[in-house]
Amino acid sequence: MFERLHVMLVKEFLELRRDRWAMVRLIVPLLIQALVFGYAATFTVNHVATVVLDLDRSQASRTLVSHFAANGRFDIVEMAATQQAVTHAIDTGRAVVAIVIHAGFAAKLANGRSAPLAIAVDGTNSNTALIALGYVSLIVARFEAEAMAHGWPVPGETASSGADVPLQERPWFNQGLDDRWFFIPGVIGTLTLIQVVSLTALAVVREREVGTLEQIMVSPIRPFEFILGKTVPFFLIGLGDVVLVTVFGVLWFGIPFVGSPLVMLLGSSLFLLAALGLGLLLSTLARTQQQAFALNFFLVNPFFILSGFAFPIAAMPPVLQWFTLINPLRYFLVVIRAVFLKGVGIDVLWPDLLAMGALGAGMLALSVLRFRKSLD
Amino acid sequence: MWARGLHRRFGAVAAVQGIDLAVRRGEIFGLVGPDGAGKTTIMRMLAGVLRPDAGEIRLEGVDVVADPERAKPLLSYMPQRFGLYEDLTVAENIYFYATLFAVPAPVRRARSAELLAAAGLLAFRRRLAGQLSGGMKQKLGLVCALIHTPLVLLLDEPTTGVDPVSRRDFWGILYGLRERGVTILLSTAYMDEAERCSRLALLHAGAIRHCDTPARLKAAMPGALLAVVTPDARAAHAALAGAPGLLGLLLMGDRVHVRVDDAARRAPELRALLAGQGIGAADIAPVEPAIEDVFVALLGPGSPP
Ligand SMILES: Nc1ncnc2c1ncn2[C@@H]1O[C@H](COP(=O)(O)OP(=O)(O)OP(=O)(O)O)[C@@H](O)[C@H]1O
Ligand SMILES: [Mg+2]
C-alpha cells in the first residue's frame, strides 16, 4: 500500500514539475488577488467629491466648511452659487455629497436655535453614501463642540445639553480600526479555499475525462490510495498558499501576527482537509472539467459570501445562518483572525477547530464512498 | 475465463443483454460487431471496472463481480481510449504501472527491456507518452498492460488507427503471449484481424449472434458467394440490386461480392443482367467468403436472427 501511494505521489510530482507554468499559475494570481483585496477591500472612504452651497456666507458657515475641507475625507470640488448648480453636480456625478448651509445659519446659531444645515448624498452608491454620512455627523459634532468653546451657543435648549459627550467607539484588537487588518487574514482563507477546491476537483475530473482514471482503476490501486495520492500534493500547495499570503500580509501590509504559528498551522490543516473534501465531492458530481468548473463557481461564491468575510453572519436571516454552519470558511476566518489579531490559543478556538475537522472528515468520507460509483 | 448472463443498461439503453462466453487459456478470442454493439461495455465488466446489473464472471476461479480487487492482479485491460499519462515519459509510465502491480525492480527492468524491444520502442524510452504517434501509444499501452505478466489480457480495439507495420508488431507480441498460455480477448474493427482470432463472437445490439471459429463461421454463412470483377464495380453494384435469388451485395474495391442462394444457377443470370445494362467484360466466379462477407451476411440487414 505504501509503495502504491508513493508512486502516485512521484507521478503527481513529475506531472507538476513538467507543467512549466504550474508555479506561475499557482502563485501569481494568489499574490495579485491578495494585493487587490488588500487595497480595495476596505470600508474607509477618502476624498469624497463634495459640493458646497453656502447661502449664509457668515464666519460660522465658513468655519464649518473649512472643517470639511481640512478633514481629508471630503474633497470640495465646487462652491456652488445656486441650488440648481448643486443638483446638477450630483446628477452628473461630479459630486457624491452636497452640503447646503441655509441663510440665517449663523444668526440662528447665535440665538441658540436649531441651525439649518442640509446634507444630500448620492444614494446610488449607498455604501459610500452611508459611510460619508457617518463622517458628516462626526464633523458636525466636532464643529458643535468647537462652537461652544468659541462662545457661540450651539443648537439646543440649554448650553449644557449641547455639550453631549460623544459616544466613543474604541475597538480592542484593531485599535486603528484598519480594515486591512480585518480583511487580509480573511483573504488568506478565501483564496486558499478557492484554489484548493478548484485544483482538487479539476485534477480528479481531468483524470476521468482523459481516461487515465479508468486505466489506473484496473490496477490493484485502491480508491483511497488514489485519492490520497491526489490530495496530498494539494494539501501541501494549500499550506504553501497560507504561508505565502500570511508572509505577504505581514511584510507588505504590516498586519500584526500576534498569535501562535502552531495554532495557525493546526487551523489551516483542518481547514484544508475540509477544502480537499469539498473539492473531491465536486469531482464525484461532475463528469467533465467544465461541469466541475461551473459547480465550483456555483459553490465557492456562496461559501465566500456566507463566511463572515465581509457581511456579519449575525445580520443574516436564520436560514442562511444555518447554512454557514457547514461552511468551513466561516470557522477558519474566526480562527485566522483570532490568531492574527488576538493571539488566542486552542483553549478558546477549539469549537471552531473541531467543527472544521468534523466537516473535513465528513466530506472526505462521503467523497470516498461516492468515488466508486462515479467510476461506472 | 467465463461469463454467464451478463446484463447492463445505461438509463434507457440496454447496452448488454444476456451475454454468455467462455475463453480458454491460450486462446485469442475476438469480439466483433458494429459501433455501439456493446463490446466496450462487456470488456469493462470483465475487467471489473463496471458492475453488471446481472450475471456472473469467473476469471481463473476468481469471482470478478464479487471480488474485483482479487481479479485485478491477474488481468490487464487496455481501454479503447489511450489511458496512460501523456505528460510522463515512456519509461515513467512503465515504472508507474509496474509499481502499482508490485513488480519487483529486477523483473521490471528485464521485462520492460524485452517488451520495449518487441514493440520497437526502445529508442523512445525518454519521450513523453503524449508525443508518441498513435501506433506507438497503442504499443506502449500494451507494454504497460503486460509489465506484470497477466494471465488474462483484455484489449479493446487495440489496433484502431495503427499503421500496418505496427499492427504486425502488435500481433507478433500477441502470438508470443498465446504460446505462453495467456488468455486474450480483444475487440477489433479490422476483418483481417478477426480472421486471426481462434474464435470470434459476432455481437449485435448487446447480444452475441454467432460464436465460432472463423472457418466454421464462414461455412455457416447462408448461400454462396460470387465475385463480380468489372471495370466499373460501382455501376455493377447498383445494377445488381434487386436481382433474383440475391441475398447480399458488398462492394469491395474493384469487385462486388454477391451472395446468392444457388451459385451455379445464378451466375449466368447475373452475367446476362449486367450485359443487358451495358456493363460488359464482367468476370463472375465463386469465391471463398472473407470474414467481412460473413459479418455482413450474419449481422447485416435481413440476416437470420
Ligand atoms: N457510460 C455510458 N453511459 C451511457 N451509455 C453508455 C455508456 N457506455 C456505453 N453506453 C451505451 O451503450 C451502448 C454500447 O456501447 P459500447 O461502448 O459498449 O459499444 P462498442 O461496441 O464498444 O462500440 P464502439 O465500436 O463504437 O466502441 C451504446 O449505445 C452506448 O451509447
Ligand atoms: Mg467500444
XYZ file of C-alpha atoms and ligand atoms in Angstrom:
713
model
C 0.000 0.000 0.000
C 2.794 2.389 0.891
C 4.523 1.695 -2.427
C 1.404 2.443 -4.438
C 0.859 5.689 -2.572
C 4.492 6.585 -3.009
C 4.446 6.002 -6.749
C 1.209 8.028 -7.016
C 2.976 10.930 -5.316
C 6.036 10.553 -7.531
C 3.749 10.675 -10.539
C 1.922 13.789 -9.305
C 5.214 15.478 -8.575
C 6.587 14.644 -12.038
C 3.466 15.967 -13.702
C 3.601 19.153 -11.688
C 7.271 19.658 -12.449
C 6.710 19.055 -16.132
C 3.983 21.666 -16.186
C 6.255 24.636 -16.744
C 3.631 27.226 -15.833
C 2.255 25.458 -12.817
C 4.162 27.542 -10.284
C 3.309 30.785 -12.065
C -0.342 29.765 -12.263
C -0.379 28.867 -8.603
C 1.447 31.848 -7.157
C 0.861 34.896 -9.320
C -2.951 35.016 -9.122
C -2.688 34.495 -5.406
C -0.394 37.457 -4.869
C -2.333 39.688 -7.244
C -5.577 38.863 -5.503
C -4.008 39.470 -2.107
C -2.842 42.860 -3.347
C -6.208 43.745 -4.826
C -8.059 42.661 -1.716
C -5.573 44.439 0.486
C -6.048 47.729 -1.266
C -9.616 47.509 -2.481
C -11.432 45.667 0.269
C -11.858 48.480 2.714
C -14.743 50.337 4.279
C -12.758 53.546 4.713
C -13.829 56.246 2.300
C -11.467 59.074 1.457
C -11.658 62.055 -0.884
C -15.392 62.049 -1.335
C -16.253 64.601 -4.039
C -18.311 67.242 -2.302
C -20.225 70.281 -3.489
C -20.937 73.115 -1.052
C -23.645 75.760 -1.284
C -23.113 78.403 1.371
C -26.125 80.734 1.386
C -25.205 82.212 4.735
C -21.709 83.447 3.985
C -21.007 84.065 7.640
C -17.924 83.316 9.664
C -19.682 80.391 11.277
C -20.579 78.849 7.913
C -17.074 79.344 6.592
C -15.657 77.643 9.676
C -17.953 74.680 9.138
C -16.881 74.395 5.500
C -13.231 74.560 6.482
C -13.831 71.657 8.860
C -14.954 69.615 5.901
C -12.089 70.761 3.751
C -9.465 70.043 6.391
C -10.667 66.579 7.226
C -9.283 64.740 4.202
C -12.365 62.574 3.861
C -14.039 65.187 1.686
C -12.721 66.958 -1.380
C -14.656 70.116 -2.048
C -14.880 70.057 -5.800
C -17.201 73.012 -6.199
C -18.514 76.021 -4.278
C -21.921 76.268 -5.882
C -23.853 79.508 -6.158
C -27.342 78.160 -6.570
C -29.414 75.159 -5.623
C -29.613 74.203 -9.310
C -25.843 74.052 -9.510
C -25.835 71.651 -6.549
C -28.439 69.402 -8.132
C -26.511 69.448 -11.371
C -23.256 68.463 -9.661
C -24.939 65.462 -8.009
C -26.835 64.449 -11.133
C -23.745 64.475 -13.313
C -21.800 62.549 -10.725
C -19.267 65.318 -10.193
C -20.068 65.226 -6.521
C -21.339 62.479 -4.225
C -22.141 64.658 -1.226
C -23.756 68.088 -1.134
C -23.631 70.397 1.882
C -26.153 73.177 1.826
C -25.911 75.847 4.534
C -29.077 77.891 4.515
C -29.233 81.629 5.074
C -29.529 82.557 8.741
C -27.257 79.734 9.865
C -25.016 81.987 11.940
C -27.888 84.028 13.307
C -29.802 81.011 14.464
C -26.648 79.559 15.910
C -26.088 82.764 17.826
C -29.634 82.658 19.164
C -29.141 79.156 20.354
C -31.802 77.900 17.999
C -31.571 74.879 15.807
C -29.450 75.918 12.852
C -30.487 74.526 9.454
C -27.927 72.501 7.592
C -28.861 70.207 4.729
C -26.782 67.285 3.642
C -27.583 65.414 0.483
C -25.807 62.262 -0.616
C -25.945 60.386 -3.881
C -27.679 57.198 -2.785
C -26.847 55.235 -5.923
C -23.699 54.143 -4.199
C -25.289 53.520 -0.859
C -22.122 52.170 0.695
C -20.093 55.288 0.084
C -23.081 57.457 0.911
C -23.701 55.838 4.271
C -20.079 55.908 5.245
C -19.752 59.545 4.122
C -22.872 60.434 6.088
C -21.225 58.969 9.146
C -18.272 61.262 8.695
C -20.560 64.250 8.213
C -22.173 63.714 11.573
C -18.766 63.351 13.159
C -17.527 66.598 11.670
C -20.689 68.437 12.608
C -20.409 67.143 16.153
C -16.864 68.378 16.328
C -17.938 71.734 14.950
C -20.566 71.973 17.672
C -18.030 71.311 20.354
C -15.737 73.951 18.935
C -18.531 76.431 18.505
C -19.263 76.134 22.187
C -15.676 76.726 23.022
C -15.703 79.855 20.870
C -18.686 81.073 22.764
C -21.273 80.523 20.087
C -24.258 78.932 21.609
C -24.953 75.678 19.858
C -28.365 74.426 18.883
C -30.250 73.042 21.801
C -32.298 74.301 24.669
C -29.512 74.930 27.072
C -25.833 75.299 26.578
C -25.004 72.301 28.681
C -27.223 69.908 26.770
C -25.322 70.714 23.593
C -22.122 69.509 25.132
C -23.121 65.881 24.907
C -20.164 63.645 25.378
C -19.949 61.815 22.067
C -20.070 58.053 22.151
C -16.579 56.781 21.800
C -16.147 53.684 19.706
C -12.876 52.085 20.517
C -12.272 48.588 19.200
C -9.942 46.477 21.239
C -7.819 44.365 18.978
C -7.575 46.569 15.948
C -7.134 49.918 17.521
C -6.615 51.895 14.402
C -9.708 50.119 13.054
C -7.676 49.482 9.969
C -9.919 47.483 7.649
C -6.898 45.854 6.143
C -6.080 44.141 9.404
C -9.502 42.641 9.271
C -9.502 41.730 5.599
C -6.065 40.298 4.873
C -6.435 37.370 7.280
C -9.814 36.743 5.646
C -8.193 36.844 2.237
C -5.885 34.015 3.259
C -8.799 31.718 3.966
C -10.814 32.754 0.960
C -8.055 32.459 -1.613
C -6.897 29.151 -0.220
C -10.424 27.763 -0.355
C -10.932 28.859 -3.949
C -7.599 27.499 -5.098
C -7.632 24.188 -3.275
C -11.239 23.291 -4.101
C -10.871 24.042 -7.779
C -7.457 22.382 -8.107
C -8.671 19.202 -6.460
C -11.950 18.974 -8.323
C -10.411 19.716 -11.700
C -7.460 17.360 -11.237
C -9.649 14.365 -10.425
C -12.237 15.127 -13.097
C -9.466 15.624 -15.622
C -8.166 12.105 -14.965
C -11.638 10.767 -15.527
C -12.141 12.856 -18.645
C -8.904 11.906 -20.397
C -9.335 8.247 -19.470
C -6.320 7.780 -17.192
C -8.625 7.079 -14.262
C -10.145 4.063 -15.987
C -6.701 2.706 -16.800
C -5.459 3.193 -13.262
C -8.577 1.639 -11.731
C -7.897 -1.734 -13.357
C -4.650 -1.831 -11.426
C -4.659 -3.017 -7.809
C -4.646 0.573 -6.501
C -7.487 1.228 -4.018
C -9.722 4.268 -4.387
C -8.500 5.756 -1.133
C -4.875 5.343 -2.212
C -5.633 7.162 -5.426
C -7.493 9.882 -3.543
C -4.714 10.261 -1.027
C -2.176 10.477 -3.811
C -4.218 13.161 -5.493
C -4.886 15.208 -2.365
C -1.577 15.210 -0.510
C 0.062 17.479 -3.131
C -2.845 19.900 -2.946
C -2.684 19.866 0.816
C 0.938 20.960 0.575
C 0.090 23.575 -2.032
C -2.682 24.863 0.223
C -0.293 25.147 3.156
C 2.088 26.986 0.850
C -0.750 29.369 -0.047
C -1.429 30.099 3.597
C 2.214 30.742 4.390
C 2.716 32.850 1.295
C -0.231 35.169 1.850
C 0.482 35.389 5.571
C 4.071 36.448 4.999
C 2.917 38.812 2.303
C 0.292 40.379 4.549
C 2.735 40.807 7.398
C 5.591 42.175 5.304
C 3.715 44.175 2.705
C 0.689 45.431 4.564
C 2.221 45.374 8.014
C -0.543 43.247 9.526
C 0.428 42.219 13.048
C 0.687 38.497 13.729
C 0.410 38.178 17.475
C -0.742 34.561 17.783
C 0.989 31.208 17.650
C 2.114 29.856 14.265
C 1.349 26.358 15.560
C -2.300 27.154 16.176
C -2.389 28.695 12.728
C -0.858 25.534 11.241
C -3.371 23.336 13.012
C -6.265 25.519 11.916
C -5.001 25.648 8.348
C -4.554 21.879 8.192
C -8.079 21.202 9.370
C -9.422 23.823 7.014
C -7.515 22.295 4.103
C -8.946 18.900 4.978
C -12.410 20.350 4.561
C -11.445 22.169 1.351
C -9.987 18.973 -0.146
C -13.099 17.065 0.869
C -15.241 19.658 -0.835
C -13.134 19.512 -3.998
C -13.349 15.727 -4.104
C -17.065 15.817 -3.546
C -17.387 18.185 -6.500
C -15.259 15.834 -8.587
C -17.652 12.968 -7.938
C -20.587 15.129 -9.016
C -19.059 16.421 -12.244
C -18.467 14.386 -15.396
C -16.394 16.958 -17.257
C -13.953 19.660 -16.286
C -16.457 22.235 -17.489
C -19.099 20.917 -15.139
C -16.586 20.900 -12.324
C -15.689 24.468 -13.098
C -19.321 25.560 -13.113
C -20.064 23.684 -9.878
C -17.036 25.195 -8.248
C -18.147 28.669 -9.242
C -21.650 27.929 -8.032
C -20.457 26.768 -4.615
C -17.454 28.878 -3.784
C -19.270 32.195 -4.127
C -21.945 31.443 -1.517
C -19.241 29.999 0.708
C -17.417 33.275 0.391
C -20.435 35.495 0.970
C -21.743 33.389 3.844
C -18.446 33.194 5.679
C -18.431 36.434 7.593
C -15.628 37.696 5.400
C -17.404 40.985 4.788
C -21.014 40.583 5.877
C -21.644 39.790 9.513
C -23.251 36.372 9.982
C -25.327 37.694 12.865
C -27.110 40.004 10.452
C -28.182 37.217 8.068
C -31.634 35.618 8.043
C -31.751 32.399 10.120
C -31.789 30.050 7.111
C -28.555 31.484 5.826
C -27.105 31.450 9.301
C -27.759 27.711 9.461
C -26.025 27.282 6.139
C -22.929 28.979 7.489
C -22.645 26.117 9.973
C -21.484 23.773 7.200
C -19.166 26.377 5.753
C -15.552 25.594 6.690
C -14.517 29.119 5.730
C -16.689 30.528 8.484
C -14.719 28.675 11.140
C -11.378 29.296 9.543
C -11.968 33.042 9.417
C -12.690 33.036 13.132
C -9.515 31.069 13.786
C -7.265 33.023 11.492
C -8.464 36.450 12.603
C -8.174 35.435 16.204
C -4.666 34.094 15.718
C -3.556 37.155 13.788
C -5.080 39.921 15.859
C -5.892 38.491 19.283
C -3.292 35.813 19.722
C -5.699 33.422 21.418
C -4.983 29.700 21.518
C -6.675 26.321 21.261
C -8.363 26.791 24.637
C -10.601 29.402 23.005
C -10.679 28.206 19.409
C -11.352 24.500 19.936
C -15.012 24.623 18.891
C -14.091 26.103 15.517
C -11.194 23.700 15.054
C -13.430 20.790 15.938
C -16.096 21.940 13.501
C -13.587 22.137 10.649
C -12.194 18.712 11.491
C -15.675 17.200 11.529
C -16.650 18.847 8.252
C -13.421 17.691 6.631
C -13.762 14.119 7.822
C -17.408 14.007 6.766
C -16.814 15.343 3.277
C -13.784 13.131 2.688
C -15.680 10.038 3.801
C -18.627 10.929 1.605
C -16.440 11.516 -1.425
C -14.562 8.232 -0.991
C -17.921 6.467 -0.854
C -19.202 8.305 -3.908
C -15.938 7.811 -5.782
C -16.616 4.125 -6.507
C -19.987 4.873 -8.003
C -18.669 7.665 -10.147
C -16.448 5.184 -11.984
C -19.338 3.376 -13.675
C -12.405 -17.107 -18.127
C -16.117 -17.282 -18.493
C -19.183 -15.080 -18.120
C -22.822 -16.033 -17.837
C -25.969 -13.993 -18.271
C -24.283 -10.602 -18.334
C -26.679 -7.681 -18.431
C -26.001 -3.997 -18.225
C -28.090 -0.961 -19.058
C -27.293 2.727 -19.115
C -30.534 4.516 -18.402
C -32.825 3.565 -21.269
C -30.065 1.906 -23.321
C -29.689 -1.828 -22.818
C -26.010 -1.967 -23.748
C -25.504 -5.642 -22.990
C -28.326 -8.125 -22.721
C -27.583 -11.680 -21.752
C -24.018 -12.449 -22.822
C -22.525 -15.891 -22.229
C -18.958 -16.564 -23.199
C -16.084 -18.800 -22.257
C -12.495 -18.241 -23.289
C -9.883 -20.930 -22.781
C -6.265 -20.401 -21.834
C -4.089 -19.712 -24.834
C -6.999 -18.592 -26.919
C -7.239 -15.330 -28.847
C -10.921 -14.592 -28.702
C -12.297 -11.812 -30.882
C -15.342 -9.618 -30.337
C -16.641 -8.041 -33.499
C -19.754 -6.016 -34.022
C -20.940 -2.657 -35.263
C -20.409 0.553 -33.284
C -22.477 0.535 -30.122
C -22.863 -3.242 -30.130
C -21.613 -3.361 -26.543
C -18.011 -4.513 -26.986
C -16.534 -1.907 -24.656
C -19.229 -2.450 -22.070
C -18.517 -6.197 -21.983
C -14.778 -5.630 -21.599
C -15.224 -3.128 -18.789
C -17.387 -5.618 -16.930
C -14.865 -8.395 -17.456
C -12.121 -6.074 -16.200
C -14.067 -5.382 -13.023
C -14.396 -1.614 -13.523
C -18.083 -1.709 -14.398
C -20.609 -3.619 -12.346
C -23.019 -5.753 -14.347
C -26.709 -5.415 -13.497
C -26.899 -9.179 -13.568
C -24.658 -12.077 -14.414
C -21.580 -13.879 -13.268
C -17.939 -13.592 -14.281
C -15.150 -16.004 -13.338
C -11.542 -15.418 -14.138
C -9.060 -18.130 -13.166
C -11.537 -19.136 -10.485
C -11.972 -15.619 -9.076
C -15.458 -14.134 -8.928
C -14.880 -10.793 -10.652
C -18.240 -9.275 -9.746
C -17.986 -10.049 -6.064
C -14.263 -9.519 -5.654
C -12.813 -7.320 -8.383
C -9.774 -6.440 -6.273
C -8.620 -10.044 -6.260
C -9.091 -10.328 -10.013
C -7.108 -7.202 -10.839
C -3.591 -8.623 -10.368
C -4.499 -11.472 -12.730
C -5.693 -9.396 -15.632
C -4.825 -6.479 -17.808
C -7.240 -4.231 -19.601
C -6.302 -1.830 -22.305
C -9.140 0.631 -22.820
C -10.249 1.743 -26.240
C -9.064 5.239 -25.368
C -5.395 5.747 -24.537
C -5.264 5.822 -20.752
C -1.628 6.437 -19.920
C -0.207 9.697 -18.629
C 0.773 11.828 -21.576
C 2.977 14.100 -19.507
C 5.081 11.202 -18.269
C 7.750 9.576 -20.394
C 7.528 6.046 -21.758
C 9.859 4.765 -19.028
C 7.993 6.632 -16.281
C 4.651 5.198 -17.361
C 6.120 1.711 -17.280
C 7.659 2.337 -13.866
C 4.329 3.669 -12.593
C 2.291 0.656 -13.686
C 4.953 -1.839 -12.665
C 4.948 -0.374 -9.154
C 1.159 -0.352 -8.911
C 1.241 -4.071 -9.682
C 4.120 -4.597 -7.229
C 6.517 -5.909 -9.871
C 9.991 -6.265 -8.295
C 12.581 -3.886 -9.759
C 14.828 -6.523 -11.447
C 11.811 -8.163 -13.074
C 10.570 -4.765 -14.158
C 13.866 -3.877 -15.795
C 14.155 -7.180 -17.613
C 10.555 -7.241 -18.785
C 10.391 -3.643 -19.868
C 13.562 -4.038 -21.941
C 12.161 -7.181 -23.548
C 8.713 -5.694 -24.220
C 10.039 -2.363 -25.470
C 12.301 -4.197 -27.869
C 9.421 -6.311 -29.152
C 7.332 -3.188 -29.617
C 10.161 -1.300 -31.301
C 10.026 1.399 -28.642
C 13.494 1.024 -27.108
C 14.720 4.257 -28.663
C 11.779 6.248 -27.313
C 12.122 5.478 -23.630
C 12.667 9.108 -22.674
C 9.981 10.530 -24.900
C 6.793 11.877 -23.332
C 3.911 9.497 -23.974
C 1.862 12.402 -25.333
C 4.442 12.956 -28.066
C 4.304 9.406 -29.409
C 2.496 8.600 -32.642
C -0.867 6.856 -32.412
C 0.590 3.439 -33.125
C 3.434 3.899 -30.651
C 0.936 4.942 -27.993
C -1.052 1.756 -28.506
C 2.105 -0.326 -28.270
C 3.126 1.495 -25.104
C -0.335 0.708 -23.746
C 0.308 -2.945 -24.467
C 3.752 -2.821 -22.848
C 2.259 -1.301 -19.682
C -0.534 -3.852 -19.759
C 1.952 -6.714 -19.946
C 4.512 -5.499 -17.432
C 3.035 -7.607 -14.637
C 2.626 -10.787 -16.739
C -1.172 -11.053 -16.569
C -2.973 -14.342 -17.144
C -5.822 -12.655 -18.964
C -5.468 -9.808 -21.408
C -8.443 -7.661 -22.428
C -7.784 -5.392 -25.401
C -10.445 -3.003 -26.648
C -9.793 -2.137 -30.289
C -6.057 -2.119 -29.647
C -5.018 -1.519 -33.246
C -7.513 1.114 -34.339
C -5.564 3.885 -36.027
C -2.356 1.876 -36.047
C -0.324 1.504 -39.241
C 0.117 -1.979 -40.773
C 3.741 -2.326 -39.645
C 2.888 -1.542 -36.033
C -0.077 -3.871 -36.263
C 2.271 -6.634 -37.286
C 4.494 -5.922 -34.252
C 1.383 -5.948 -32.147
C 0.222 -9.314 -33.385
C 3.711 -10.693 -33.044
C 3.537 -9.900 -29.344
C 0.049 -11.401 -29.049
C 1.100 -14.684 -30.675
C 4.060 -14.847 -28.295
C 1.689 -14.460 -25.356
C -0.604 -17.139 -26.667
C 2.308 -19.548 -26.739
C 2.739 -18.915 -23.025
C -0.889 -19.687 -22.316
C -2.185 -16.162 -21.801
C -5.909 -15.805 -22.384
C -6.556 -12.962 -24.798
C -9.878 -11.315 -25.531
C -9.891 -8.452 -27.978
C -12.361 -6.418 -29.917
C -11.500 -5.268 -33.387
C -12.889 -3.359 -36.289
C -10.452 -4.970 -38.761
C -11.675 -8.043 -40.537
C -8.199 -9.316 -41.281
C -7.549 -9.261 -37.553
C -10.802 -11.024 -36.837
C -9.595 -13.743 -39.171
C -6.522 -14.280 -36.975
C -8.541 -14.980 -33.851
C -9.013 -18.544 -32.717
C -12.685 -17.854 -32.103
C -14.996 -14.979 -32.838
C -18.171 -13.665 -31.281
C -20.345 -11.631 -33.611
C -22.091 -9.077 -31.476
C -25.164 -7.077 -32.309
C -27.269 -4.838 -30.099
C -25.768 -6.188 -26.901
C -26.211 -9.863 -27.740
C -23.934 -12.499 -29.267
C -25.458 -13.592 -32.556
C -22.872 -16.158 -33.564
C -19.807 -17.531 -31.881
C -17.385 -19.938 -33.542
C -14.018 -20.278 -35.261
C -13.589 -18.069 -38.325
C -13.596 -21.123 -40.603
C -16.836 -22.522 -39.222
C -18.491 -19.114 -39.296
C -17.654 -18.912 -42.988
C -19.055 -22.354 -43.553
C -22.205 -21.373 -41.745
C -22.788 -18.404 -43.991
C -26.102 -18.934 -45.791
C -25.908 -19.035 -49.571
C -22.842 -18.954 -51.787
C -20.547 -16.148 -52.758
C -19.773 -14.919 -56.253
C -17.180 -12.297 -57.060
C -18.090 -9.967 -59.915
C -14.978 -8.314 -61.338
C -15.659 -5.498 -63.797
C -14.037 -2.203 -64.793
C -16.945 -0.333 -63.236
C -17.688 -2.069 -59.967
C -19.788 0.819 -58.709
C -22.191 0.640 -61.638
C -22.344 -3.148 -61.327
C -23.150 -2.817 -57.636
C -26.057 -0.517 -58.492
C -27.254 -2.693 -61.360
C -27.290 -5.896 -59.343
C -29.557 -4.596 -56.605
C -32.799 -6.477 -56.666
C -31.585 -9.329 -58.877
C -33.474 -12.623 -58.367
C -32.022 -15.002 -55.785
C -29.875 -12.246 -54.289
C -29.095 -12.493 -50.562
C -26.453 -9.814 -50.195
C -24.285 -7.331 -52.020
C -20.974 -5.945 -50.891
C -18.790 -3.528 -52.816
C -15.127 -4.424 -52.283
C -12.809 -2.161 -54.199
C -12.629 -3.319 -57.794
C -15.171 -6.048 -57.343
C -18.615 -6.782 -55.997
C -19.294 -9.725 -53.726
C -22.707 -11.126 -54.409
C -24.289 -13.609 -52.096
C -26.868 -15.790 -53.815
C -28.974 -18.786 -52.941
C -27.520 -21.001 -55.703
C -24.231 -20.141 -57.380
C -24.471 -22.484 -60.349
C -27.912 -21.256 -61.314
C -27.476 -17.553 -60.637
C -24.061 -16.889 -62.184
C -25.288 -16.957 -65.819
C -28.364 -14.926 -64.842
C -26.224 -12.206 -63.309
C -23.933 -12.109 -66.322
C -26.919 -11.655 -68.591
C -28.338 -8.958 -66.346
C -25.100 -6.981 -66.380
C -24.712 -7.353 -70.141
C -28.276 -6.100 -70.543
C -27.361 -2.961 -68.623
C -24.323 -2.373 -70.816
C -21.822 -3.375 -68.136
C -19.686 -5.802 -70.081
C -16.470 -7.683 -69.508
C -17.801 -8.995 -66.219
C -15.961 -11.973 -64.828
C -18.141 -13.860 -62.397
C -16.661 -16.674 -60.317
C -17.359 -18.364 -56.993
C -15.057 -17.234 -54.153
C -14.274 -18.253 -50.599
C -16.041 -15.822 -48.302
C -13.862 -13.424 -46.314
C -14.871 -12.827 -42.727
C -16.252 -9.466 -43.788
C -18.792 -11.227 -46.014
C -19.785 -13.441 -43.142
C -20.058 -10.434 -40.892
C -22.353 -8.641 -43.318
C -24.311 -11.799 -44.068
C -24.877 -12.629 -40.430
C -25.300 -9.177 -38.943
C -26.434 -7.073 -41.909
C -30.000 -6.198 -42.813
C -32.184 -9.205 -43.486
C -29.795 -11.526 -41.698
C -31.118 -14.642 -39.988
C -31.945 -13.999 -36.325
N -21.043 5.250 -19.744
C -22.118 5.140 -20.556
N -23.211 5.889 -20.308
C -24.296 5.781 -21.107
N -24.382 4.979 -22.165
C -23.331 4.209 -22.468
C -22.147 4.264 -21.684
N -21.252 3.393 -22.200
C -21.864 2.840 -23.272
N -23.108 3.320 -23.438
C -24.055 2.904 -24.466
O -24.076 1.506 -24.512
C -24.103 1.032 -25.854
C -22.918 0.119 -26.090
O -21.731 0.884 -26.030
P -20.271 0.278 -26.179
O -19.318 1.379 -25.925
O -20.163 -0.932 -25.332
O -20.227 -0.119 -27.713
P -18.993 -0.619 -28.573
O -19.408 -1.897 -29.167
O -17.756 -0.610 -27.753
O -18.924 0.496 -29.697
P -17.649 1.078 -30.469
O -17.313 0.124 -31.557
O -18.153 2.365 -31.019
O -16.564 1.264 -29.468
C -24.100 2.261 -26.731
O -25.420 2.510 -27.145
C -23.617 3.351 -25.844
O -24.225 4.550 -26.212
Mg -16.050 0.414 -27.844
